[in-house]
């Protein structure tokens, strides 16, 4: 399982805020923490029961440390708290329908993945973070996707949630 790094240090965040690339709140700046409090095992288990699945280890461990996250990438508003995660088909039915139209043949394999994907990110500038239970590795990790739907791009796969977080951090730091 990939290790999720400390997302950003205080210098990175200070520079991003000064450049207008981050919306760090005063509380986040004072505490030095961008996440929420831990979700707790009971909340994670409740979500797993509600969804009918066991969450992949790297994402599950993340939730046990932080129930959601604010700034994770320039184009993502938030990672959702465990009580707000859900199936993409249920949370974004209109978007799924528009990307599944007959004239979208080139996107057919992706629309099938979206139909079954777990949405873990909040409203954004057309970007979504998804976990796919269709592709589970031997270590029980699910393939993670960063889908920049607003740019018309295909969902970009990552080995797991941790690899996706690492990539988001690299992108954030590269913009500075």
Tab-separated table of C-alpha atoms in Angstrom:
chain	number	residue	atom	x	y	z
A	1	UNK	CA	0.000	0.000	0.000
A	2	UNK	CA	1.363	3.409	-0.928
A	3	UNK	CA	2.011	5.813	1.895
A	4	UNK	CA	0.026	9.051	1.819
A	5	UNK	CA	2.496	11.901	2.386
A	6	UNK	CA	1.918	14.998	4.435
A	7	UNK	CA	0.112	16.916	1.736
A	8	UNK	CA	1.686	20.326	2.007
A	9	UNK	CA	3.941	22.100	4.439
A	10	UNK	CA	3.345	25.594	5.808
A	11	UNK	CA	5.707	27.261	3.312
A	12	UNK	CA	3.879	25.640	0.384
A	13	UNK	CA	0.521	26.789	1.727
A	14	UNK	CA	1.715	30.299	2.531
A	15	UNK	CA	3.098	30.707	-0.994
A	16	UNK	CA	-0.078	29.270	-2.585
A	17	UNK	CA	-2.296	31.575	-0.533
A	18	UNK	CA	-0.208	34.635	-1.444
A	19	UNK	CA	-0.465	33.659	-5.120
A	20	UNK	CA	-4.234	33.208	-4.852
A	21	UNK	CA	-4.025	29.460	-5.531
A	22	UNK	CA	-5.407	28.360	-2.185
A	23	UNK	CA	-8.290	29.273	0.053
A	24	UNK	CA	-6.831	28.333	3.419
A	25	UNK	CA	-8.983	29.589	6.279
A	26	UNK	CA	-7.644	31.376	9.342
A	27	UNK	CA	-8.446	28.327	11.485
A	28	UNK	CA	-6.552	26.052	9.103
A	29	UNK	CA	-3.611	28.432	9.090
A	30	UNK	CA	-3.577	28.657	12.900
A	31	UNK	CA	-3.890	24.914	13.478
A	32	UNK	CA	-1.707	23.873	10.554
A	33	UNK	CA	-4.301	21.230	9.604
A	34	UNK	CA	-6.395	21.247	6.418
A	35	UNK	CA	-8.398	18.139	7.195
A	36	UNK	CA	-11.298	17.409	9.459
A	37	UNK	CA	-11.309	15.435	12.648
A	38	UNK	CA	-11.140	11.642	12.384
A	39	UNK	CA	-14.266	9.964	11.032
A	40	UNK	CA	-14.080	7.192	13.592
A	41	UNK	CA	-14.523	3.479	13.022
A	42	UNK	CA	-18.293	3.603	13.666
A	43	UNK	CA	-18.841	6.247	10.959
A	44	UNK	CA	-16.699	4.336	8.457
A	45	UNK	CA	-18.548	1.091	9.221
A	46	UNK	CA	-21.896	2.896	8.821
A	47	UNK	CA	-20.839	4.175	5.386
A	48	UNK	CA	-19.670	0.709	4.378
A	49	UNK	CA	-23.043	-0.748	5.411
A	50	UNK	CA	-24.928	2.034	3.576
A	51	UNK	CA	-22.875	1.464	0.406
A	52	UNK	CA	-22.769	-2.330	0.685
A	53	UNK	CA	-18.977	-2.512	0.332
A	54	UNK	CA	-15.752	-2.423	2.326
A	55	UNK	CA	-13.757	0.695	1.488
A	56	UNK	CA	-10.226	0.220	0.137
A	57	UNK	CA	-7.490	0.315	2.815
A	58	UNK	CA	-5.697	3.566	1.864
A	59	UNK	CA	-8.966	5.513	1.642
A	60	UNK	CA	-10.367	3.896	4.777
A	61	UNK	CA	-7.206	4.792	6.712
A	62	UNK	CA	-7.400	8.355	5.402
A	63	UNK	CA	-10.957	8.690	6.760
A	64	UNK	CA	-9.858	7.375	10.151
A	65	UNK	CA	-7.353	10.257	10.288
A	66	UNK	CA	-9.405	12.982	8.591
A	67	UNK	CA	-13.122	12.926	7.842
A	68	UNK	CA	-12.784	14.810	4.576
A	69	UNK	CA	-10.257	17.411	3.489
A	70	UNK	CA	-10.376	20.988	2.278
A	71	UNK	CA	-7.629	21.997	-0.142
A	72	UNK	CA	-6.258	18.888	-1.842
A	73	UNK	CA	-5.843	20.156	-5.409
A	74	UNK	CA	-6.380	23.457	-7.178
A	75	UNK	CA	-9.453	22.190	-9.001
A	76	UNK	CA	-11.105	20.198	-6.190
A	77	UNK	CA	-13.236	21.944	-3.625
A	78	UNK	CA	-13.009	19.145	-1.064
A	79	UNK	CA	-12.761	15.493	-0.299
A	80	UNK	CA	-16.121	14.535	1.144
A	81	UNK	CA	-16.725	13.519	4.740
A	82	UNK	CA	-17.557	9.821	5.056
A	83	UNK	CA	-21.271	10.508	5.540
A	84	UNK	CA	-21.423	12.315	2.187
A	85	UNK	CA	-19.600	9.852	-0.081
A	86	UNK	CA	-21.791	7.870	-2.438
A	87	UNK	CA	-22.163	6.216	-5.787
A	88	UNK	CA	-21.545	8.567	-8.706
A	89	UNK	CA	-24.791	7.379	-10.368
A	90	UNK	CA	-26.760	8.538	-7.317
A	91	UNK	CA	-24.924	11.805	-6.617
A	92	UNK	CA	-24.415	12.988	-10.226
A	93	UNK	CA	-27.193	11.322	-12.286
A	94	UNK	CA	-27.512	14.174	-14.812
A	95	UNK	CA	-23.788	14.217	-15.523
A	96	UNK	CA	-23.713	10.434	-15.902
A	97	UNK	CA	-26.663	10.607	-18.306
A	98	UNK	CA	-25.020	13.274	-20.461
A	99	UNK	CA	-21.747	11.308	-20.715
A	100	UNK	CA	-23.704	8.108	-21.515
A	101	UNK	CA	-25.631	9.511	-24.507
A	102	UNK	CA	-25.564	7.485	-27.751
A	103	UNK	CA	-23.294	10.035	-29.456
A	104	UNK	CA	-20.655	9.445	-26.742
A	105	UNK	CA	-19.557	6.014	-28.065
A	106	UNK	CA	-15.894	6.880	-27.510
A	107	UNK	CA	-16.641	7.264	-23.780
A	108	UNK	CA	-18.646	4.013	-23.361
A	109	UNK	CA	-16.058	2.128	-21.283
A	110	UNK	CA	-15.681	5.114	-18.965
A	111	UNK	CA	-19.423	5.603	-18.542
A	112	UNK	CA	-19.638	1.965	-17.411
A	113	UNK	CA	-16.961	2.684	-14.793
A	114	UNK	CA	-18.776	5.869	-13.706
A	115	UNK	CA	-22.005	3.899	-13.272
A	116	UNK	CA	-20.322	1.832	-10.547
A	117	UNK	CA	-17.763	4.323	-9.160
A	118	UNK	CA	-17.718	5.775	-5.669
A	119	UNK	CA	-17.610	9.591	-5.656
A	120	UNK	CA	-15.325	10.906	-2.899
A	121	UNK	CA	-14.883	14.567	-3.895
A	122	UNK	CA	-17.215	17.519	-3.559
A	123	UNK	CA	-18.379	20.140	-6.053
A	124	UNK	CA	-15.493	21.355	-8.124
A	125	UNK	CA	-14.520	23.043	-11.350
A	126	UNK	CA	-15.543	19.949	-13.290
A	127	UNK	CA	-13.073	17.629	-11.541
A	128	UNK	CA	-14.050	14.454	-9.709
A	129	UNK	CA	-12.164	11.905	-7.643
A	130	UNK	CA	-13.588	8.413	-7.934
A	131	UNK	CA	-12.804	4.935	-6.633
A	132	UNK	CA	-13.679	1.945	-8.816
A	133	UNK	CA	-14.718	-1.331	-7.177
A	134	UNK	CA	-14.428	-3.006	-10.604
A	135	UNK	CA	-10.644	-3.135	-10.398
A	136	UNK	CA	-9.462	-4.359	-7.002
A	137	UNK	CA	-5.792	-5.271	-6.543
A	138	UNK	CA	-4.507	-8.177	-4.458
A	139	UNK	CA	-3.996	-5.766	-1.546
A	140	UNK	CA	-7.718	-4.826	-1.654
A	141	UNK	CA	-6.957	-1.384	-3.100
A	142	UNK	CA	-9.350	-0.012	-5.714
A	143	UNK	CA	-8.233	1.860	-8.803
A	144	UNK	CA	-8.672	5.596	-8.205
A	145	UNK	CA	-9.556	8.078	-10.951
A	146	UNK	CA	-9.087	11.792	-11.380
A	147	UNK	CA	-11.668	12.841	-13.933
A	148	UNK	CA	-11.423	16.345	-15.337
A	149	UNK	CA	-14.887	16.251	-16.893
A	150	UNK	CA	-14.950	20.011	-17.324
A	151	UNK	CA	-11.992	19.692	-19.700
A	152	UNK	CA	-13.601	16.825	-21.619
A	153	UNK	CA	-10.791	14.455	-20.666
A	154	UNK	CA	-11.014	10.737	-20.008
A	155	UNK	CA	-10.736	9.682	-16.350
A	156	UNK	CA	-7.055	9.252	-15.420
A	157	UNK	CA	-6.402	6.026	-13.463
A	158	UNK	CA	-4.124	5.646	-10.434
A	159	UNK	CA	-3.188	2.451	-8.614
A	160	UNK	CA	-5.076	3.527	-5.504
A	161	UNK	CA	-6.260	6.482	-3.440
A	162	UNK	CA	-2.786	7.074	-1.990
A	163	UNK	CA	-1.235	7.343	-5.469
A	164	UNK	CA	-3.913	9.872	-6.431
A	165	UNK	CA	-3.149	12.005	-3.362
A	166	UNK	CA	0.569	11.899	-4.186
A	167	UNK	CA	-0.167	13.098	-7.734
A	168	UNK	CA	-2.408	15.925	-6.499
A	169	UNK	CA	0.356	17.089	-4.167
A	170	UNK	CA	2.898	17.016	-7.011
A	171	UNK	CA	0.554	19.045	-9.232
A	172	UNK	CA	-0.070	21.588	-6.477
A	173	UNK	CA	3.645	22.056	-5.788
A	174	UNK	CA	4.511	22.245	-9.495
A	175	UNK	CA	2.218	25.246	-9.914
A	176	UNK	CA	4.218	27.212	-7.377
